[in-house]
């Protein structure tokens, strides 16, 4: 898959704002600050398509990006950011639920976890949710530039055990900073897809 074109379409708070053209979607979920927005910039080879920040909680809405005039990347707001109020947490939950409960065009969900950390309870819940709703999932371990090879192997094992991944489920290690693992991730996301190259 070669990404030639990417375009921001809409920041949605509610389903009535989602695109209605039925193009397929690939969504990115994970803890706040894990690197979702940076990854979409890396995948699309754009530095500023999506806003990135050192402050967790940058992405608050559901952002749709049209790729190659053919499908969408969907950047979802992160969870687990301690400084978010209860009312904002519940708004987040409702927004995610609205999107995930019934989105037939959603082909695959990329669940991002930090390669340095044991997945949190929220990560485990999110993984369960994705599976429960019947979506395909790809596990992405981010910020691999922060670890050496031996540490990465060790932590991948921890991620695998904590999320209780099946043997055939792979973990794709990426770095948006160094732009490594990006081609592998594209291959993994579009494996078995019917999207034209
Ligand atoms: P929310 O929008 O809050 O949910 O966060 P997010 O998951 O979209 O994270 P974002 O892409 O905004 O990145 C958060 C921070 O991590 C920023 O300071 C990025 O520069 C940094 N970051 C993202 N990817 C990488 C990476 O591959 N390596 C390193 N070292 N830092 C990264
Ligand atoms: Mg973001």
Short mmCIF file of C-alpha atoms and ligand atoms in Angstrom, two decimals:
data_model
loop_
_atom_site.label_atom_id
_atom_site.label_comp_id
_atom_site.label_asym_id
_atom_site.label_seq_id
_atom_site.Cartn_x
_atom_site.Cartn_y
_atom_site.Cartn_z
CA UNK A 1 0.00 0.00 0.00
CA UNK A 2 1.36 3.34 -1.00
CA UNK A 3 -0.22 6.40 0.55
CA UNK A 4 -0.20 9.12 -2.05
CA UNK A 5 -2.79 11.48 -0.77
CA UNK A 6 -4.23 12.36 2.62
CA UNK A 7 -6.74 14.95 3.59
CA UNK A 8 -8.37 15.98 6.86
CA UNK A 9 -12.14 15.67 6.56
CA UNK A 10 -13.84 16.27 9.90
CA UNK A 11 -13.53 16.29 13.70
CA UNK A 12 -16.68 14.59 14.88
CA UNK A 13 -18.32 14.63 18.32
CA UNK A 14 -21.39 12.68 17.30
CA UNK A 15 -22.37 10.04 14.74
CA UNK A 16 -24.36 12.47 12.61
CA UNK A 17 -21.03 14.12 11.76
CA UNK A 18 -19.28 10.93 10.60
CA UNK A 19 -18.63 10.57 6.87
CA UNK A 20 -21.58 8.94 5.14
CA UNK A 21 -19.90 7.74 1.93
CA UNK A 22 -19.37 4.18 3.26
CA UNK A 23 -15.67 4.05 2.43
CA UNK A 24 -13.83 1.59 4.65
CA UNK A 25 -12.10 2.80 7.80
CA UNK A 26 -9.00 1.92 9.82
CA UNK A 27 -9.00 3.28 13.36
CA UNK A 28 -6.18 4.04 15.81
CA UNK A 29 -6.81 3.69 19.53
CA UNK A 30 -4.69 3.70 22.68
CA UNK A 31 -3.67 5.64 25.75
CA UNK A 32 -3.27 9.32 25.59
CA UNK A 33 0.28 10.22 24.53
CA UNK A 34 1.05 6.75 23.15
CA UNK A 35 1.66 8.22 19.68
CA UNK A 36 -1.56 7.74 17.65
CA UNK A 37 -1.52 11.11 15.93
CA UNK A 38 2.24 10.92 15.29
CA UNK A 39 1.73 7.51 13.72
CA UNK A 40 -0.93 8.79 11.33
CA UNK A 41 1.47 11.54 10.29
CA UNK A 42 4.18 8.91 9.71
CA UNK A 43 1.93 6.58 7.76
CA UNK A 44 0.79 9.40 5.53
CA UNK A 45 4.27 10.90 5.34
CA UNK A 46 2.95 14.23 6.48
CA UNK A 47 4.50 16.21 9.28
CA UNK A 48 1.44 18.18 10.28
CA UNK A 49 -1.64 16.39 9.02
CA UNK A 50 -2.57 15.61 12.62
CA UNK A 51 -1.78 17.76 15.64
CA UNK A 52 0.71 16.22 18.04
CA UNK A 53 1.69 17.55 21.43
CA UNK A 54 3.80 16.86 24.47
CA UNK A 55 0.67 17.39 26.57
CA UNK A 56 -1.48 14.29 26.84
CA UNK A 57 -5.08 14.66 25.76
CA UNK A 58 -4.34 16.51 22.54
CA UNK A 59 -6.90 14.64 20.47
CA UNK A 60 -10.35 15.16 21.98
CA UNK A 61 -12.57 14.40 19.03
CA UNK A 62 -12.86 11.67 16.40
CA UNK A 63 -10.82 12.83 13.43
CA UNK A 64 -11.38 11.39 9.97
CA UNK A 65 -8.66 11.55 7.30
CA UNK A 66 -9.42 10.53 3.74
CA UNK A 67 -6.54 8.56 2.21
CA UNK A 68 -5.94 8.13 -1.54
CA UNK A 69 -9.56 9.22 -2.02
CA UNK A 70 -10.33 5.62 -1.12
CA UNK A 71 -10.52 4.92 2.64
CA UNK A 72 -10.31 6.67 6.01
CA UNK A 73 -7.82 6.68 8.84
CA UNK A 74 -9.66 7.50 12.06
CA UNK A 75 -7.74 9.08 14.93
CA UNK A 76 -9.56 8.41 18.19
CA UNK A 77 -9.06 10.33 21.43
CA UNK A 78 -6.76 8.64 23.93
CA UNK A 79 -7.72 7.24 27.32
CA UNK A 80 -6.01 6.97 30.68
CA UNK A 81 -4.98 10.58 31.01
CA UNK A 82 -5.12 11.21 34.78
CA UNK A 83 -5.89 14.90 34.63
CA UNK A 84 -9.16 14.47 32.77
CA UNK A 85 -12.30 15.16 34.84
CA UNK A 86 -14.97 12.53 35.47
CA UNK A 87 -17.41 14.29 33.16
CA UNK A 88 -14.84 14.37 30.37
CA UNK A 89 -14.08 10.69 30.93
CA UNK A 90 -17.72 9.82 30.55
CA UNK A 91 -17.96 12.00 27.42
CA UNK A 92 -14.97 10.07 26.05
CA UNK A 93 -16.65 6.72 26.83
CA UNK A 94 -19.88 7.70 25.12
CA UNK A 95 -18.05 9.05 22.08
CA UNK A 96 -15.98 5.85 21.70
CA UNK A 97 -19.03 3.69 22.24
CA UNK A 98 -21.04 5.59 19.63
CA UNK A 99 -18.28 4.93 17.13
CA UNK A 100 -17.28 1.36 18.00
CA UNK A 101 -20.62 -0.25 18.77
CA UNK A 102 -21.79 -0.20 15.19
CA UNK A 103 -19.43 0.81 12.43
CA UNK A 104 -19.70 -1.82 9.69
CA UNK A 105 -17.18 -0.03 7.47
CA UNK A 106 -14.52 -0.31 10.18
CA UNK A 107 -12.09 -2.92 8.80
CA UNK A 108 -9.41 -2.99 11.42
CA UNK A 109 -8.45 -1.32 14.68
CA UNK A 110 -4.82 -0.58 15.47
CA UNK A 111 -4.37 -0.75 19.25
CA UNK A 112 -1.27 1.21 20.20
CA UNK A 113 0.71 0.45 23.35
CA UNK A 114 3.99 1.97 24.50
CA UNK A 115 6.77 -0.55 23.85
CA UNK A 116 8.41 0.35 27.18
CA UNK A 117 5.38 -0.32 29.37
CA UNK A 118 3.21 -3.15 30.54
CA UNK A 119 -0.23 -2.59 28.99
CA UNK A 120 -2.57 -0.96 31.51
CA UNK A 121 -5.94 -2.22 32.66
CA UNK A 122 -7.49 0.26 30.21
CA UNK A 123 -5.46 -1.27 27.37
CA UNK A 124 -6.69 -4.74 28.33
CA UNK A 125 -10.28 -3.47 28.44
CA UNK A 126 -9.91 -1.75 25.08
CA UNK A 127 -8.48 -4.90 23.53
CA UNK A 128 -11.44 -6.86 24.91
CA UNK A 129 -13.87 -4.25 23.57
CA UNK A 130 -12.43 -4.38 20.07
CA UNK A 131 -12.69 -8.17 20.06
CA UNK A 132 -16.16 -8.09 21.59
CA UNK A 133 -17.45 -5.84 18.83
CA UNK A 134 -15.92 -8.23 16.31
CA UNK A 135 -13.29 -6.03 14.71
CA UNK A 136 -9.92 -7.22 13.54
CA UNK A 137 -7.10 -5.84 15.59
CA UNK A 138 -3.43 -5.14 15.02
CA UNK A 139 -1.22 -4.49 18.04
CA UNK A 140 1.27 -1.69 17.55
CA UNK A 141 4.08 -1.09 20.04
CA UNK A 142 5.15 2.55 19.71
CA UNK A 143 8.34 4.54 20.38
CA UNK A 144 10.69 1.64 19.67
CA UNK A 145 13.53 4.16 19.34
CA UNK A 146 13.51 4.26 23.17
CA UNK A 147 14.61 0.62 23.61
CA UNK A 148 17.44 -1.57 22.44
CA UNK A 149 16.72 -4.84 20.69
CA UNK A 150 16.94 -7.08 23.78
CA UNK A 151 14.67 -4.80 25.80
CA UNK A 152 12.19 -4.68 22.93
CA UNK A 153 12.01 -8.48 22.72
CA UNK A 154 11.53 -8.71 26.48
CA UNK A 155 8.80 -6.06 26.54
CA UNK A 156 7.01 -7.53 23.52
CA UNK A 157 6.68 -10.70 25.57
CA UNK A 158 5.18 -8.71 28.45
CA UNK A 159 2.71 -7.04 26.07
CA UNK A 160 1.78 -10.42 24.60
CA UNK A 161 1.21 -11.96 28.03
CA UNK A 162 -0.71 -9.03 29.47
CA UNK A 163 -3.09 -8.73 26.52
CA UNK A 164 -3.24 -12.54 26.27
CA UNK A 165 -2.63 -12.44 22.53
CA UNK A 166 -3.17 -15.53 20.44
CA UNK A 167 0.00 -17.05 19.01
CA UNK A 168 -0.84 -15.88 15.48
CA UNK A 169 -1.42 -12.26 16.53
CA UNK A 170 1.63 -10.19 15.79
CA UNK A 171 3.00 -7.10 17.47
CA UNK A 172 4.30 -4.49 15.05
CA UNK A 173 7.03 -2.33 16.59
CA UNK A 174 7.25 1.18 15.19
CA UNK A 175 8.96 4.50 15.73
CA UNK A 176 7.37 7.62 14.32
CA UNK A 177 10.48 9.51 15.32
CA UNK A 178 12.84 7.32 13.29
CA UNK A 179 10.21 6.24 10.76
CA UNK A 180 10.91 2.56 11.37
CA UNK A 181 8.37 -0.24 11.19
CA UNK A 182 6.06 1.97 9.14
CA UNK A 183 6.16 -0.14 5.95
CA UNK A 184 5.66 -3.31 8.02
CA UNK A 185 2.65 -1.76 9.70
CA UNK A 186 1.09 -0.71 6.40
CA UNK A 187 1.56 -4.27 5.16
CA UNK A 188 -0.06 -5.65 8.29
CA UNK A 189 -3.01 -3.23 8.19
CA UNK A 190 -3.77 -3.92 4.54
CA UNK A 191 -3.16 -7.65 4.62
CA UNK A 192 -6.34 -9.35 3.30
CA UNK A 193 -7.88 -6.02 2.34
CA UNK A 194 -9.58 -5.49 -0.97
CA UNK A 195 -8.38 -1.94 -1.34
CA UNK A 196 -6.63 -1.23 -4.65
CA UNK A 197 -2.93 -0.56 -4.36
P1 LIG B 1 -3.52 11.96 22.47
O1 LIG B 1 -3.93 12.79 21.30
O2 LIG B 1 -3.33 12.71 23.73
O3 LIG B 1 -4.39 10.77 22.67
O4 LIG B 1 -2.01 11.41 22.18
P2 LIG B 1 -1.48 10.61 20.90
O5 LIG B 1 -1.58 9.16 21.16
O6 LIG B 1 -2.09 11.13 19.65
O7 LIG B 1 0.09 10.95 20.94
P3 LIG B 1 0.92 11.98 20.04
O8 LIG B 1 1.08 11.45 18.66
O9 LIG B 1 0.33 13.34 20.20
O10 LIG B 1 2.38 11.88 20.71
C1 LIG B 1 2.57 12.13 22.09
C2 LIG B 1 4.05 12.43 22.34
O11 LIG B 1 4.85 11.30 22.05
C3 LIG B 1 4.61 13.57 21.51
O12 LIG B 1 5.49 14.31 22.31
C4 LIG B 1 5.34 12.86 20.39
O13 LIG B 1 6.39 13.63 19.86
C5 LIG B 1 5.88 11.62 21.12
N1 LIG B 1 6.09 10.50 20.19
C6 LIG B 1 5.19 9.99 19.32
N2 LIG B 1 5.71 8.97 18.61
C7 LIG B 1 6.99 8.82 19.03
C8 LIG B 1 8.07 7.92 18.68
O14 LIG B 1 7.98 7.05 17.81
N3 LIG B 1 9.23 8.05 19.39
C9 LIG B 1 9.40 8.99 20.35
N4 LIG B 1 10.57 9.02 20.98
N5 LIG B 1 8.42 9.87 20.68
C10 LIG B 1 7.23 9.78 20.05
MG1 LIG B 2 -3.62 12.46 19.33
#
